GROMACS .gro file of C-alpha atoms in nm:
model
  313
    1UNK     CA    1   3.589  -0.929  -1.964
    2UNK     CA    2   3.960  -0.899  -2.124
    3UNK     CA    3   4.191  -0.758  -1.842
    4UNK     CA    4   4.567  -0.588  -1.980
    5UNK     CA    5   4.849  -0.461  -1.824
    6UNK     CA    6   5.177  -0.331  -1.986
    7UNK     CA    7   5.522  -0.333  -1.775
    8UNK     CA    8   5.807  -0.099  -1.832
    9UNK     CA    9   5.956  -0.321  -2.110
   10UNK     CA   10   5.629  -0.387  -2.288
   11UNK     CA   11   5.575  -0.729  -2.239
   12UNK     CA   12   5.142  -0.765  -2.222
   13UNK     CA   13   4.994  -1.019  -2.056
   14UNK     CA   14   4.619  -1.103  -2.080
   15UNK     CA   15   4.415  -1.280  -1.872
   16UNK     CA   16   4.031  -1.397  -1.925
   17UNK     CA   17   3.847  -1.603  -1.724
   18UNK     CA   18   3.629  -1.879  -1.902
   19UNK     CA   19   3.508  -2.096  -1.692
   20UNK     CA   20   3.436  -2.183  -1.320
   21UNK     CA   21   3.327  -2.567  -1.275
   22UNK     CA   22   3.153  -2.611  -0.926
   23UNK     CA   23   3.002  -2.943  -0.741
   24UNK     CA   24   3.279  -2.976  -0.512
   25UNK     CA   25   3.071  -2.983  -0.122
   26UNK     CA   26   3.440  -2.920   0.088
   27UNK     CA   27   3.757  -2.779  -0.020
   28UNK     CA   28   3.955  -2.891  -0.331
   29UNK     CA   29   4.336  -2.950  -0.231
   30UNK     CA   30   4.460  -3.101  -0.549
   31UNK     CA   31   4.415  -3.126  -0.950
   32UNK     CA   32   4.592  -3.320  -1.226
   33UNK     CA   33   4.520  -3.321  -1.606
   34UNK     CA   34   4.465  -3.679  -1.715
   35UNK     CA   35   4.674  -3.888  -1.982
   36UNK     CA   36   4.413  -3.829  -2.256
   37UNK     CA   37   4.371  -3.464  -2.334
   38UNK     CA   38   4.063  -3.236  -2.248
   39UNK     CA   39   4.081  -3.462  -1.929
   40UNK     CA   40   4.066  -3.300  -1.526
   41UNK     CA   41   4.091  -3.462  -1.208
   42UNK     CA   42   4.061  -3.306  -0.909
   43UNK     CA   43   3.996  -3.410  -0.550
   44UNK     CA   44   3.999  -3.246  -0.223
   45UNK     CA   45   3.817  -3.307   0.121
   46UNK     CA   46   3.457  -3.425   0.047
   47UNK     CA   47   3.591  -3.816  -0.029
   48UNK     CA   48   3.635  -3.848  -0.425
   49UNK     CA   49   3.848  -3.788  -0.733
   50UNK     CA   50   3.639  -3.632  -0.963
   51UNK     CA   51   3.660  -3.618  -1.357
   52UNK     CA   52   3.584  -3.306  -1.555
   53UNK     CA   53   3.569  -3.257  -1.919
   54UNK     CA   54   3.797  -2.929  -2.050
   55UNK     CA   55   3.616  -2.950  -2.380
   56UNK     CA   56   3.303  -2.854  -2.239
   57UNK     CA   57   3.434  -2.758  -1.917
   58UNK     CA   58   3.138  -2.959  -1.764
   59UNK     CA   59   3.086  -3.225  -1.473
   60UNK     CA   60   3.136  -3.599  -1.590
   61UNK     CA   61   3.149  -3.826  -1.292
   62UNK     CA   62   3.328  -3.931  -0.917
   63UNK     CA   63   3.570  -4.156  -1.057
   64UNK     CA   64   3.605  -4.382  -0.725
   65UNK     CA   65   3.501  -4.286  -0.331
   66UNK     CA   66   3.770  -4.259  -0.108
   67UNK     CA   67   3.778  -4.263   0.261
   68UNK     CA   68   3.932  -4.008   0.367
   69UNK     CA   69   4.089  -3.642   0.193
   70UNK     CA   70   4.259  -3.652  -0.128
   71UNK     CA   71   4.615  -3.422  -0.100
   72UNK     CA   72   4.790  -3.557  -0.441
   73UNK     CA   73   4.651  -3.704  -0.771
   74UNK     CA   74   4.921  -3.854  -0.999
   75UNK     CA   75   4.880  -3.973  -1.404
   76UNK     CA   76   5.189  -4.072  -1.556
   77UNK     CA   77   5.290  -4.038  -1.904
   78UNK     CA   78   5.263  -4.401  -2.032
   79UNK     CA   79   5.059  -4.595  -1.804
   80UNK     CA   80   4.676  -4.634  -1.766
   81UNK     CA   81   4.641  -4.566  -1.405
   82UNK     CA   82   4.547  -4.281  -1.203
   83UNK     CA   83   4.699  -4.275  -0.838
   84UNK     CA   84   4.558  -4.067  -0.552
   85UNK     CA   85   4.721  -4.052  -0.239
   86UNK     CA   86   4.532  -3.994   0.112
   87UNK     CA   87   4.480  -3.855   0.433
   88UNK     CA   88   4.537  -4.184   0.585
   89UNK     CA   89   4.867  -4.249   0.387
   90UNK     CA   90   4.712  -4.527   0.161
   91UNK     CA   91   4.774  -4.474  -0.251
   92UNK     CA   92   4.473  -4.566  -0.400
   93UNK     CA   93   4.595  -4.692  -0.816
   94UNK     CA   94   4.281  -4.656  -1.044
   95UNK     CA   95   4.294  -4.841  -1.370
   96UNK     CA   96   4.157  -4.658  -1.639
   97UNK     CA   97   4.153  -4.967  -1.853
   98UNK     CA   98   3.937  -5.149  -1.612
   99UNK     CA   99   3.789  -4.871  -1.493
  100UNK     CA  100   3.798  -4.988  -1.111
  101UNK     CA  101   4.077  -4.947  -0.785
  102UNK     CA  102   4.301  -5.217  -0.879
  103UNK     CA  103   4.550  -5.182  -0.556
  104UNK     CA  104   4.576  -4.956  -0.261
  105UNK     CA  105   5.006  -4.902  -0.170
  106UNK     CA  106   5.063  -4.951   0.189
  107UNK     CA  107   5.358  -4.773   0.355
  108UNK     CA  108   5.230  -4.485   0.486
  109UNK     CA  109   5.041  -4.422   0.830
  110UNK     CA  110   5.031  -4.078   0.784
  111UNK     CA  111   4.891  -3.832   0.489
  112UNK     CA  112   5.026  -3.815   0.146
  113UNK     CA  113   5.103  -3.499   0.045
  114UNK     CA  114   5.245  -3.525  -0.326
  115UNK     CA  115   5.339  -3.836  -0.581
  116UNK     CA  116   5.563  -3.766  -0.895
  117UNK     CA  117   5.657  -4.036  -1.103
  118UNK     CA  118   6.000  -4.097  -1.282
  119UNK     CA  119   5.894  -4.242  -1.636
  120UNK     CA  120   6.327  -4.326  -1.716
  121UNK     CA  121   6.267  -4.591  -1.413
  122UNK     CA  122   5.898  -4.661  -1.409
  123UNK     CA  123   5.912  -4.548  -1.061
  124UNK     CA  124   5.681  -4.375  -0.820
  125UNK     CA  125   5.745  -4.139  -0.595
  126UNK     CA  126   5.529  -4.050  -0.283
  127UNK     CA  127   5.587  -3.801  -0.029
  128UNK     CA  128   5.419  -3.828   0.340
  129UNK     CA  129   5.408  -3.632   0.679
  130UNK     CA  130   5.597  -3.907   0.875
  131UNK     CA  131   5.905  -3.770   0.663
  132UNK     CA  132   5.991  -4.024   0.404
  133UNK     CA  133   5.907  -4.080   0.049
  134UNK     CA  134   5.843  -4.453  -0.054
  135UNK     CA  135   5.974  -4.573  -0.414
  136UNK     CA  136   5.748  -4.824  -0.612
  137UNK     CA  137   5.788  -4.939  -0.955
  138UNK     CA  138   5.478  -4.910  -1.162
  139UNK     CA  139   5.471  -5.224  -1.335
  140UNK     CA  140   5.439  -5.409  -1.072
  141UNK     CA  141   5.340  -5.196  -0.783
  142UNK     CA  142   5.636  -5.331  -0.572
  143UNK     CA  143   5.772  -5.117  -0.252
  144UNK     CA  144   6.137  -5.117  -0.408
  145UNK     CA  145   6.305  -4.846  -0.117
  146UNK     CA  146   6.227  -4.588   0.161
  147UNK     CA  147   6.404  -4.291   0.188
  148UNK     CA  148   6.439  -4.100   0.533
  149UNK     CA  149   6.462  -3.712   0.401
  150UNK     CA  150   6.314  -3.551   0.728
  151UNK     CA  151   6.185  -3.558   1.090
  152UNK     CA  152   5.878  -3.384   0.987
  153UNK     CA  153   5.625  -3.367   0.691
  154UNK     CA  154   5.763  -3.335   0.323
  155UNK     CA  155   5.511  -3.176   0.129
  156UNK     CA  156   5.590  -3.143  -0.223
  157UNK     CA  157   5.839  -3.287  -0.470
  158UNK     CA  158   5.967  -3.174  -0.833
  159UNK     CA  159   6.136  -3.401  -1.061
  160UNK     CA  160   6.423  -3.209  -1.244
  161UNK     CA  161   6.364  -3.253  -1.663
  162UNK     CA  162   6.645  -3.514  -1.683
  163UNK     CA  163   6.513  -3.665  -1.446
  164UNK     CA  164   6.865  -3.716  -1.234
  165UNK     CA  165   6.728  -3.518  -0.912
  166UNK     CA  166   6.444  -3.454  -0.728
  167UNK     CA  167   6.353  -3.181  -0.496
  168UNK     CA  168   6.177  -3.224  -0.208
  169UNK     CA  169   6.014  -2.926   0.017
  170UNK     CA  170   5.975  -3.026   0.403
  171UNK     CA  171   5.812  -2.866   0.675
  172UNK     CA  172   6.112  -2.801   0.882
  173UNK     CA  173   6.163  -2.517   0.605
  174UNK     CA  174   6.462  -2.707   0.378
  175UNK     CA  175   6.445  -2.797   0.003
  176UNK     CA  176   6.612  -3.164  -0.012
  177UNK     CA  177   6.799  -3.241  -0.353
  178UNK     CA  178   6.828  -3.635  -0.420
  179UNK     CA  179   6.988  -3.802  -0.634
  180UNK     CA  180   6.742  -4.053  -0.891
  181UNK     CA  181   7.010  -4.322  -0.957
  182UNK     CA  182   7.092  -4.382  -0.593
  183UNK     CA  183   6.822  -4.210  -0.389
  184UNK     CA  184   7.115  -3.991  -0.226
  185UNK     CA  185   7.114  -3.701  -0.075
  186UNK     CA  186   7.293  -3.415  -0.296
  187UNK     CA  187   7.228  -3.110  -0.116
  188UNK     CA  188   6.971  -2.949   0.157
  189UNK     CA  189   6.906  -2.566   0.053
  190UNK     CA  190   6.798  -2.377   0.362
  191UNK     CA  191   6.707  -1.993   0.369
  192UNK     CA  192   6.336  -2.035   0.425
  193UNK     CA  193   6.215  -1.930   0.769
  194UNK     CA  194   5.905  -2.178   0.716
  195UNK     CA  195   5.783  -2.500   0.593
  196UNK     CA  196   5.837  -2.550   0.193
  197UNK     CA  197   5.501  -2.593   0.016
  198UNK     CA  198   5.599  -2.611  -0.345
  199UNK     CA  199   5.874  -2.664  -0.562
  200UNK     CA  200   5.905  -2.692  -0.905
  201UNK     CA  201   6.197  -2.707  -1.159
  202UNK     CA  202   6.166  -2.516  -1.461
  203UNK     CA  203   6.131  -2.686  -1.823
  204UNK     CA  204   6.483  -2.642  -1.921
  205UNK     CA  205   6.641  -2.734  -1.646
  206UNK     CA  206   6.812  -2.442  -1.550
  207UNK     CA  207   6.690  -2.381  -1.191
  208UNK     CA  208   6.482  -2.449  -0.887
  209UNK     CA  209   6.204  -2.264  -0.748
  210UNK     CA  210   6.072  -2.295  -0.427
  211UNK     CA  211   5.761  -2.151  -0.251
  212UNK     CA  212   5.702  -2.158   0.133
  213UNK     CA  213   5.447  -2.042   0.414
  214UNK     CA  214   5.702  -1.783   0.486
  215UNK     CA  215   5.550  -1.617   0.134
  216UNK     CA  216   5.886  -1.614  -0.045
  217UNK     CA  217   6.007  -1.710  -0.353
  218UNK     CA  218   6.326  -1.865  -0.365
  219UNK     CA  219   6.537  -1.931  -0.733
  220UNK     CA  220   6.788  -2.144  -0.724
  221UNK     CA  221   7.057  -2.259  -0.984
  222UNK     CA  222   7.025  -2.625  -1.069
  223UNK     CA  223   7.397  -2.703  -1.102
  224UNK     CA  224   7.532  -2.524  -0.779
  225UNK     CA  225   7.199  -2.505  -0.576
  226UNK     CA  226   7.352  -2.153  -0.503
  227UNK     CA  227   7.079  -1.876  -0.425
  228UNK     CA  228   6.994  -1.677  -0.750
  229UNK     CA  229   6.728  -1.458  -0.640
  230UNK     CA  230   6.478  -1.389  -0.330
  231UNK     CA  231   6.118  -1.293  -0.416
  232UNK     CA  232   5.880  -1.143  -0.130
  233UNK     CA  233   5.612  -1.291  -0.345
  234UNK     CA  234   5.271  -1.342  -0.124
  235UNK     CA  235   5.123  -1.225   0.134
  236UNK     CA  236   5.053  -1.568   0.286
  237UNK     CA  237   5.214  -1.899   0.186
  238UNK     CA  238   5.283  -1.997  -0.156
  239UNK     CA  239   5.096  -2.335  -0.207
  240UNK     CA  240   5.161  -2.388  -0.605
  241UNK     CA  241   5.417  -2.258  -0.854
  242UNK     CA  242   5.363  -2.387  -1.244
  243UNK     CA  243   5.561  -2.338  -1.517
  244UNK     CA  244   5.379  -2.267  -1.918
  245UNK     CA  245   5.476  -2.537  -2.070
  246UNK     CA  246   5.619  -2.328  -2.351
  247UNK     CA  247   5.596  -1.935  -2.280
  248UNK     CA  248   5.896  -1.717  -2.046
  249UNK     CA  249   5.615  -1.749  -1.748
  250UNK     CA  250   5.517  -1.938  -1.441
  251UNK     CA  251   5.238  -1.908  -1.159
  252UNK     CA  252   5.202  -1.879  -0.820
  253UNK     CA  253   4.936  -1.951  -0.587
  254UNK     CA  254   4.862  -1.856  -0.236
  255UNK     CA  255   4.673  -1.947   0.084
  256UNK     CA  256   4.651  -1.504   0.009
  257UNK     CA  257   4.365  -1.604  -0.247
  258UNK     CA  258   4.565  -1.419  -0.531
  259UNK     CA  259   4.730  -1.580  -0.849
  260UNK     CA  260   5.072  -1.451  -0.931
  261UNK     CA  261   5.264  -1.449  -1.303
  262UNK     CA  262   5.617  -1.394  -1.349
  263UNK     CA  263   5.854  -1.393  -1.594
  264UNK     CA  264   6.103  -1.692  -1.627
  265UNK     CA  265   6.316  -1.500  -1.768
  266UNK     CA  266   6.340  -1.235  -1.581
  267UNK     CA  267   6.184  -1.336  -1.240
  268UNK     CA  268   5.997  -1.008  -1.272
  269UNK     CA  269   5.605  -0.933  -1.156
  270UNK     CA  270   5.374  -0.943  -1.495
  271UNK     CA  271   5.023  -0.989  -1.376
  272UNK     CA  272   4.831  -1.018  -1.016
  273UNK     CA  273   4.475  -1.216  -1.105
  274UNK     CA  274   4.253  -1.150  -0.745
  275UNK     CA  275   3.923  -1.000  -0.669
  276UNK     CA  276   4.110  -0.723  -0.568
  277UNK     CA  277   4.220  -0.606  -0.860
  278UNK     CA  278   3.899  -0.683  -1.061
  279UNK     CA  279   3.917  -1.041  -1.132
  280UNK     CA  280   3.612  -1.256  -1.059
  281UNK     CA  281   3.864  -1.495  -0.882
  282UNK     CA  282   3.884  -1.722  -0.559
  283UNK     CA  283   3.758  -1.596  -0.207
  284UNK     CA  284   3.949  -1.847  -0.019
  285UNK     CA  285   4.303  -2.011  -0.072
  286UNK     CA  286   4.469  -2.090  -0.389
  287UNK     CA  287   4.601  -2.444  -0.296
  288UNK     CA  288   4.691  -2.611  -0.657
  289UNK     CA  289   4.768  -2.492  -1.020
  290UNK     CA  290   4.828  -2.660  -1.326
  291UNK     CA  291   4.845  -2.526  -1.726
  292UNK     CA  292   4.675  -2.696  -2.002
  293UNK     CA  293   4.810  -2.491  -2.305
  294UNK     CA  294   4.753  -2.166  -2.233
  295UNK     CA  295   4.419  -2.240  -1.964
  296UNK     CA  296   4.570  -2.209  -1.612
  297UNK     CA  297   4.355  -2.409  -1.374
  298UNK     CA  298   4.336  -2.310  -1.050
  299UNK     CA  299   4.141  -2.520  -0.721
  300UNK     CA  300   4.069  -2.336  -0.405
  301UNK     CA  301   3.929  -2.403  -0.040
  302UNK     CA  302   3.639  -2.237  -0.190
  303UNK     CA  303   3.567  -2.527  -0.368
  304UNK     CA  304   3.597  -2.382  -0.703
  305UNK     CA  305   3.775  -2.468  -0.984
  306UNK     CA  306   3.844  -2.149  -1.233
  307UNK     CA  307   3.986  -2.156  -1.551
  308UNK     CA  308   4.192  -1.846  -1.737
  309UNK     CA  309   4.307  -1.832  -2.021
  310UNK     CA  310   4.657  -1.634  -2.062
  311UNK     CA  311   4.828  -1.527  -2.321
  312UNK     CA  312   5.143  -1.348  -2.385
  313UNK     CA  313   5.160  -1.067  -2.643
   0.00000   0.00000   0.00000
């Protein structure tokens, strides 16, 4: 079933589910679309990164076991390897090449919550709950530095376009702003009342959005850091936010089971996707998104994965 909805100044969005891939036994925390397209990974609580085909949105295999929970899979553009950070604060690095765990990074005693990677360098970024984020180059899987950002967990990080900053969203409610040459700090944006579970820059550049377990939406200019725009978005905490990679729209998700689209543009409301108003959606938390073309994949604690298809009219 097709679902529509027209807004006052006629921009349509629809929105079709197409698939729902199951076979996860716990809850899924975490996706990532692989280097070679038509490519999913996702992993979550029941020990495994798992590969799924988007062609014919089918099952392939459990890539590797793990020990413990999966919280962040990372590909980077322009390597073969495939890293998946833990519960216990290990990095597993999967080779795609040789098709085996080549290394595990040590640094962290504590879970991994996010990795980003910053191609310009060849450097990896990885985010934990004892408050740092360790930088290793890729090449050679080297620890090269350790920043301190917080006392308490960081939980997600965003790489700005240019790659000259990086946000990071901590649990003590602030959005971090470092610097890539140096690993400085540039600027700590506070006006969340909770912790920060997602942030993402958008393509251009232009500004920052954060999401938080207080349920708002912050926008924030890129250059200034000033506060653009407040958004009482959720009900519940915003876990995800993902930009389409070439429409005015991104997505939210939220521990409030309901998928959000808004204009980039405008920062305006376009579409709610949740059982609750008719969509054959998630019954549990929305806790990752990602867009492949126009297919928004979401994961859930109800250990679904649902694809939609969106397009804007």
């Amino acid at each position: 079933m097709v679902y529509r909805l027209w807004t006052i100044d006629y921009k349509m969005i629809t929105v079709e589910k197409t698939a729902e891939l199951t076979g996860h036994s716990n809850p899924i925390f975490t996706l990532e679309l692989s280097q070679k397209p038509g490519i999913l990974f996702t992993g979550g609580n029941d020990k495994g990164v798992v590969e799924w085909s988007l062609k014919t949105n089918s099952f392939i295999k459990v890539m590797f076991p793990v020990p413990a929970s999966v919280y962040a899979i990372h590909c980077p553009a322009g390597f073969p390897y495939l890293f998946a950070g833990l519960r216990t604060g290990d990095v597993a690095v999967f080779d795609f090449l040789q098709q085996k765990v080549i290394t595990i990074l040590k640094r962290h005693t504590k879970p991994v919550f996010d990795i980003k990677s910053v191609s310009s360098k060849n450097e990896l970024l990885v985010a934990s709950e004892d408050g740092t984020v360790s930088i290793w180059n890729m090449n050679t899987f080297q620890l090269l530095h350790t920043i301190n950002v917080s006392t308490d967990t960081i939980r997600c990080i965003s790489v700005s376009p240019d790659e000259r900053q990086a946000a990071f969203g901590c649990r003590d409610s602030q959005v971090k702003i470092y610097d890539l040459e140096d690993y400085t700090l540039v600027k700590v944006l506070s006006g969340h009342t909770m912790a920060a579970f997602s942030v993402q820059y958008s393509p251009d550049g232009s500004y920052l959005v954060s999401g938080s377990r207080d349920a708002q939406v912050k926008i924030w200019d890129s250059k200034s850091y000033e506060l653009l725009q407040n958004i009482p978005a959720h009900l519940f905490a915003v876990n995800a936010i993902a930009f389409h990679p070439t429409q005015p729209y991104f997505a939210t998700g939220s521990m409030d089971k309901t998928i959000k689209l808004w204009g980039a543009d405008d920062f305006k409301l376009y579409k709610v996707i949740s059982r609750e108003k008719g969509y054959p959606g998630h019954v549990l938390s929305i806790n990752k998104l990602v867009w492949n073309g126009d297919d928004l994949i979401s994961v859930s604690d109800d250990k679904k994965i649902i694809i939609w298809k969106v397009q804007l009219d």
